[in-house]
Every structure is written in structure tokens, then in C-alpha cells.
Amino acid sequence: CRSLAARLGPVCLDAASFSRRRLSFGPQFVYTPESADKSLGETSRMNLFQAVTSALDNTLANDPSAVVFGEDVAFGGVFRCTVGLKDKYGKDRVFNTPLSEQGIVGFAIGHAVAGATTVAEIQFGDYIFPAFDQIANEASKYRYRSGNHFNCGSLTVRAPIGAVGHGALYHSQSPEGFFAHLPGIKVVIPRGPIQAKGLLLACINDPDPCFYFEPKILYRSAVEDVPVNGYVLPIGKAEVLIEGSDVTLIGYGTQVHVLREVARLAQSELGVSCELIDMRTILPFDEETVYASVCKTGRCLIAHEAPLTGGFGAELAASVQEHCFLNLEAPVRRVAGHDTPFPHIFENFYLPHQRRCLAAIKDLIGY
Amino acid sequence: RLRQSLLGRLPGLSNARRLLSAPPSGMPPDDEKPMFPGSRSSFTTQLDFIHPENFEGIPVYRLVNRRGDLVDGAPEPTLAGNKDLCLQVYETMLQLNIMDKILYDSQRQGRISFYMTSFGEEGIVANAAALNPNDLVFCQYRESGVLMQRGMELERFMDQCYSNDSDINRGRQMPVHYGSKDHSFVTVSSPLATQMPQASGAAYAFKRMQNGLCVVCYFGDGSASEGDAHAALNFAATLDCPVMFVCRNNGYAISTPTSDQYRGDGIAIRGPAFGIPTVRVDGNDVFALYEVTQQARQLCLTEMRPTLIEMMTYRLGHHSTSDDSSAYRSVDELSFWDREDNPIIRMRKFLTKRGWWSDEQETATKQAIRKRVLQKFAQAEKRLKPNPMEMFSDVWARMPPRLRQQMEDTRRHLEAETSHYPELKNYKPVADVE
């Protein structure tokens, strides 16, 4: 059995300095390290932010046109994703911008239009909204509206997202739902360091503008042996992490790890066999893998931190019921953040907690 | 921590603080110059607010006056030393003007859906003439003159306005949303000022590429109020981007006069605030415009930094075919600029006085241009619209399966219901695309 500290996961990393009465907040999960394909060669122990640094390092080393920028990027970034890069590649390639998200993304789009590889950082996903006009009206439409004379495909925008235990309204949001609605871009969310590096490199090399959202709570808590060389993982392909027969569980980012625990509890408490899918790419999403799974199990539970109404789960649910209707034993269920702003002290009751997911599975089985 | 513990132990804490945070040697310890990060001015005991209304305003650079005479004491303009270029610029302005008249009328006749003219602002042709043809241009929507000066064929303008099968944009955009990579002219998009920070970023890339080119970014007096405009100027300045910002201050943003748009000294005053070398110029004086553009380009490339040109001008036409400006401005105001002060009439006067132009040439040239424009217009009007399935390509670099399914469903629907879509006869045949 796991130790108490491990069970509580990352929220206890600095528990030693706090009193025993300190409440524990944030997504409840234990990170299960994965291993990389042996063919990818030498590995090094990295957490998620180090995996991001590694991907950026590979990019800057191999692509002379590549630059990385954003607020506080030069000294290493508030989440340490760019540590060491300025010293290694120079301040013309790794630099700070003034404090303006609309400026950062607008500037980044233009830099990509000129043909150069561009990786822009938005400090928190919660602050991406001033850039939404540039993303919705410009980046996503650049190729289409110009008859393919111009494009900003060499653009990747990175931002940390998701619950962190104490982030409240403005340091916890999951904005992927807004971006799922923009034909022309790609939206990718990794679940761990090996995934993070491969998917980020795929985004950087992708011919479309990509929005890459990093679950911030995993930056330090997710640690694996990550290949040091560059490699890409497929964009637009979901991954079945656990095969099962009774219920399909669908999630992405941090929620994948919560759902792992849910699958384990479903088996031990309910005798239910769950199949777990990590979407990995929100747009364009992998329909084939999802439909195949739900047609097999007949039951579908989608879980995401973002609020329920109009969330990405709504698109998945609509598509699943359309394509799997005759195979469904129960309605498609979503367990999501509530339709409220992300609260501070109530975080544990807001998130799609493993017990809420388990209760939903009970409903699905008993339908 | 070491400094803090030292401060704690030394007597006379404030003295110690000054010693330990003392400026580099040579500077007096008692504050004669502010030492705040980034400070470069001095202290004062005089409490004076800066009152912006007391500032006379940045002067307007002008070489040739409304009568077509070189202003007393003005140096000989560079453009005036090149007769061929002068005539080419003038004829291009005439062509722009005539094409605008014909296309504006064609919208009123229901032949194209929408149009925007450049009446009163044709001088932009002179600005374009001073650029390198490979300088990347980002614009707003009233800069067709730049594209025309760069040699975009007449039929390309019309094809775009007609959204036909020869349209570069493949029928996807409203009229006047031109773009052409062959002419280094980034495709127009309707949202205002979005092109501005993009221009800063592209210029940064050009700097790194060391390609000897600059980026030119056009925007209007209204667009300058957008957040993107401020971000663009700030980024260009802090990141040393060789981008020439050109503001067409034509007095109006649709119906909003500049007196409702800003309270400061126009757009030019904002340049120095961001740390950008700036000039204000008479946008209806092609000679001044050419001069200023040459200098700005030179500055951008030798110093690797942005420049800002505010070209003062007047929008003679309505905002667009969806606007009737008589609702918000007087006929008197309009007719003054139309008769006395616009780029075409002023350049014509100068050229005529130089003996390089005549009334006969004016008539003959306009006739020839009109004939040419009408001919290309008729050709564009006859062309079919693109295959409707082109609606589905270029969204992503490669069409994803979900979108491909939508395309196939649409194609099948149109094939089954052709009789209910009579407009299909005006399009190329419906066929799946990659």
C-alpha cells in the first residue's frame, strides 16, 4: 500500500513546513510514471517542466530560426520551463517581452508569418484571453483567408493550465473549450513528461498554429525517465491507457491520473472494468479511438476540470451519442467543474473528484 | 542576507544604506540624479504638471504646397529629380482612382457585394514607391495603392472583388481584402490593428535573418486606439524591430472624427512615448511622403529599430459602400479637400508647372486607363466562382478526417439537391478537394 504522502500526491511536497491542521487541496491522484520506447535512446530523469525545457533545447539546437519568448522567459520562467536557455542560445533567441498577452501572440503570429519557428509562452492560461482576438480572428484564419499565400503554421503557444490546489479563479482555469471551437488551430494537452516532450516537439514541427496547454500541477509532481534526444508523438491521436469492458473513461491532462484511480476503485469497489482514454489532442480530436471504445463498452464517462456547460465534454458527448447510439446502455455522462468560477477554499468540492466520478460510474452501471 | 545583517549592525542606518546601495564611483552619494531603474532625467523642486494643451504639436513636414509650388526654402525633393518615376507614380494614382470609381459603382449596381475606395489617399502610392518591393507589407484595408504600385495586375483586384475562380483568396473573403505573397503584401483582414504586433514580430524575424529588408505596417487614426496598436509600438521599440509604422490619419474612423478618437497630439506624439523616432508628414504631398519614407527606411535598417510616420490626409470617399458620409460631415468640408488638397490634384499642378504634364495628356491617359479597367472588369465579371468544395481546404494544412466528412456530406447533399441550388450554375463544378 502507498504511504500517506504518496497518496496525497504533490500537495504534500512541502508539507513538512506546515502544521498538521493544513487542509490538502487540488486534484487527488498519484502520478504513475511511464517509460519511453527503448528505441528513443538515452534517457534522463525529468519532471514535466524539465521535459518542456528539453524539447525547447532540442528545438533551439536544431532550428536556427527558432526563438522562445514571453513574460519572464529570460531568467528561466515562473515555472522554470526555460531555465538555462538564454545563456545557451543568446538573448536574441530567448527573451522577455513586455507585459501584454495580445502583444505576445500578435508578435508571435507575425514572426511565424515571416517563416521562423516561434514558441511563445503565456504565463498562465487564465491570462490568454487578451490574445483571443489574435488567436480566433488571425492565427486560426491566416492560411484560409489568404488562399494559402500566407500562414502562421510555425507558431506554437504554450501556457500552464489547470488546478494547482490554491490557484482559485485566476491561476487554475482550463480554457481548452474556448479553443476547441476554432477551426484552423490545434490544441494539445499532455499527461506527463514523456508525453509532454514528444507532443510539444510535434506541435513545434506541425504546419498549423498549435496551442499547447501544460497541466501546471504536474510540472514538479510528474517525474519520468525522458529521452534526451528529440522525438515526436502524434497529434490528433488519443491513447487507450487501460483496456476494459464495462465503461469508457475519457479525460486529458491531470484528470487522466484521477481517472486511473477511479478505474482502480471501480474494479475494487464495484467490480466494474473501465477502459481509460487520454484524448491528448482536443482539436482535431480522435473520433475513431473514442467511438471504437464506447461501441465496445456501451457506457461513457467524460471528466474535465473546466466547467460543465459548453465544455469540451459537451462536444465529445454529442459526437459519441451520434455515432454510438445503438450501442449505448446508458446516457453519456460528464463529471466536470461546476458552472461557477474556479473557487479557492472550495477547490476539492469543485473539481471532478474521484468520488464524484465513481458515483457517476455507479449511475451508469445501474441505469 | 549578508547585506541585511551588515545593515543591522552598523550605526546610522540611513548612512549605511546609502553606502551599501551607492551608485558606481564618480557619482555623488547625495541624490543629484535619480537612481531609479531606468531613470534618465533629473530632480526638480518645481511642481509643474505637463499640460498637453500647451504643447504646439509636432509640425507637418511638407515640400510642395497646394498650388503645386515648391515651398520657399524647401530643398529639391528626391522624387522630383526622377521624371519617369514621377509620371509612373502619377499614372498609378490615376489608375487607382479610376478603378475605385468603377468598382464603387459596380457595387451600387449590385454586381459586387461591397467596396472601399482610396479617394483622397492615393498618395500612398508615393510611399510605396520608396520601399523595396520585398519589404513585407501589413496593412489595414485602404492601401490598394501600395499593391498597385508593386505591380499587382488589374484583373487580380477585380477577381478578388468578384470572389471568382481566379481570386487568390479562393472566394473566401469580402471584397478589397487583397493579399499576394508575390508582392510581399500580407492578406488584409477585417479586424483593426491586429496586423500591427504581427508586423513587429515579422520585423524581428527579418532582423535575425539579416535580409536587408524592413516591414511596413499601415493603420488608420481609429485603429491607433486599439490595444494591439500600443502593444505593437511597445514591442517594436523594446525588441528593436526594423518596422516602419505608417498611420493614415484621414480625419475619420467611419463617422467618428479624430476629435472623438483622441485628445492628444494625434498619433505622432505617441511614438516618442514608446521610444520610437517619429515624423508627421503632409500625406497629400507625394514629394514629402517619398522623402520621409526613404529616410524612415534608412533609419530602420541602419539602426535596427522601428520608425513611426503619421501621414496627415483626408478621406474623400465614404468609409465604404455601406456608409453615407453626408450623414456626419458637411458638403463644404468635403468639397474643399476635393478641389484643393488631395494627392492627385497637387501632384498634377506640380507636374504641369514643370512642363511634364498637360491637360491633353490628362484626358488621354484617363481615357486609356478607363478603357483598360473596364476591359479587365468585364473579364472578371464573366468568370465562374470556385468549386464550392474549396470552402473546406486550407483550414488546416491538411484536411482532418472530421472536416473531410463534412465536405463529403456537403458534396453529396448538393449533388442530390442540385435543382434547389440554382446558383450552382455560376460556380465551377462541385468536386472533392484535398
mmCIF file of C-alpha atoms in Angstrom, chain B residues 52-59 265 280:
data_model
loop_
_atom_site.group_PDB
_atom_site.id
_atom_site.type_symbol
_atom_site.label_atom_id
_atom_site.label_comp_id
_atom_site.label_asym_id
_atom_site.label_seq_id
_atom_site.Cartn_x
_atom_site.Cartn_y
_atom_site.Cartn_z
ATOM 1 C CA PRO B 52 -0.694 68.771 -23.112
ATOM 2 C CA GLU B 53 -2.800 71.640 -24.487
ATOM 3 C CA ASN B 54 0.174 73.983 -24.096
ATOM 4 C CA PHE B 55 2.197 71.897 -26.495
ATOM 5 C CA GLU B 56 2.038 73.301 -30.028
ATOM 6 C CA GLY B 57 2.072 69.958 -31.727
ATOM 7 C CA ILE B 58 4.540 68.099 -33.877
ATOM 8 C CA PRO B 59 4.972 70.036 -37.175
ATOM 9 C CA ASP B 265 -1.472 65.470 -30.469
ATOM 10 C CA ARG B 280 4.489 63.790 -39.120
#
